CSV table of C-alpha atoms in Angstrom, one decimal:
chain,number,residue,atom,x,y,z
A,1,MET,CA,-141.2,102.5,4.8
A,2,ARG,CA,-141.8,106.2,4.0
A,3,ALA,CA,-145.3,105.7,2.7
A,4,ASN,CA,-145.9,109.5,2.6
A,5,LEU,CA,-142.8,110.1,0.4
A,6,LYS,CA,-143.9,107.3,-1.9
A,7,LYS,CA,-147.4,108.7,-2.2
A,8,ALA,CA,-146.2,112.2,-2.7
A,9,ARG,CA,-143.9,111.0,-5.5
A,10,GLN,CA,-146.7,109.1,-7.1
A,11,ASP,CA,-149.1,112.0,-6.8
A,12,ALA,CA,-146.5,114.1,-8.6
A,13,GLY,CA,-146.6,111.6,-11.4
A,14,LEU,CA,-142.9,110.6,-11.0
A,15,THR,CA,-141.2,107.2,-11.1
A,16,GLN,CA,-138.4,106.5,-8.6
A,17,GLN,CA,-135.9,107.0,-11.5
A,18,GLN,CA,-137.4,110.4,-12.4
A,19,MET,CA,-137.3,111.5,-8.8
A,20,ALA,CA,-133.7,110.4,-8.5
A,21,ASP,CA,-132.8,112.3,-11.7
A,22,LYS,CA,-134.5,115.5,-10.3
A,23,LEU,CA,-132.5,115.1,-7.1
A,24,ASN,CA,-129.3,114.3,-9.0
A,25,ILE,CA,-128.7,111.0,-7.1
A,26,GLY,CA,-128.7,107.4,-8.1
A,27,LEU,CA,-131.8,105.3,-8.3
A,28,ARG,CA,-130.6,102.8,-5.6
A,29,TYR,CA,-129.9,105.7,-3.2
A,30,TYR,CA,-133.3,107.1,-3.7
A,31,GLN,CA,-134.9,103.7,-3.2
A,32,HIS,CA,-133.1,103.4,0.1
A,33,ILE,CA,-134.4,106.8,1.2
A,34,GLU,CA,-138.0,105.9,0.2
A,35,LYS,CA,-137.7,102.6,1.9
A,36,GLY,CA,-136.4,104.3,5.1
A,37,ASP,CA,-133.0,102.6,5.1
A,38,ARG,CA,-131.1,105.9,4.5
A,39,THR,CA,-131.7,109.4,5.7
A,40,GLY,CA,-130.3,111.7,3.1
A,41,ASP,CA,-129.1,115.2,3.8
A,42,PHE,CA,-131.1,118.4,4.6
A,43,GLN,CA,-130.6,119.8,1.0
A,44,LEU,CA,-132.1,116.6,-0.4
A,45,TRP,CA,-135.2,116.9,1.9
A,46,ASP,CA,-135.5,120.6,0.9
A,47,MET,CA,-135.6,119.6,-2.7
A,48,LEU,CA,-138.1,116.8,-2.0
A,49,GLU,CA,-140.3,119.3,-0.3
A,50,ASP,CA,-140.1,121.7,-3.3
A,51,ILE,CA,-140.8,118.9,-5.8
A,52,THR,CA,-143.7,117.3,-4.0
A,53,GLY,CA,-145.2,120.4,-2.3
A,54,THR,CA,-145.4,118.4,1.0
A,55,HIS,CA,-143.6,119.4,4.2
A,56,GLN,CA,-140.5,117.4,4.8
A,57,ARG,CA,-141.6,116.4,8.3
A,58,ILE,CA,-144.5,114.5,6.7
A,59,LEU,CA,-142.2,113.0,4.0
A,60,ARG,CA,-139.7,111.8,6.5
A,61,GLU,CA,-142.2,109.8,8.6
A,62,ILE,CA,-141.4,106.1,8.6
A,63,GLN,CA,-144.3,103.7,9.0
A,64,ASP,CA,-143.8,100.2,10.2
A,65,ILE,CA,-145.5,98.2,7.5
A,66,ARG,CA,-145.2,94.4,7.8
A,67,PRO,CA,-145.8,92.1,4.8
A,68,ASP,CA,-149.1,91.0,6.2
A,69,GLN,CA,-150.3,94.6,6.6
A,70,GLU,CA,-149.0,95.6,3.1
A,71,ALA,CA,-151.3,93.0,1.5
A,72,ASN,CA,-154.3,94.6,3.2
A,73,GLN,CA,-153.6,98.1,1.9
């Protein structure tokens, strides 16, 4: 999961749908990016960096969160 991307989106006060709309992509595609299942292209990451104000290297990080760990966070 890209927890940094999720947090940056939430800190920006955006839902996944609103972020997808800003990026001009579908909701499901954005959800796969945030989950870490898809990578997206460089232009998309540039836009995410601009929208969130967070460097894309940080946004791209994938954390290994297991269900038992997620409940503890």
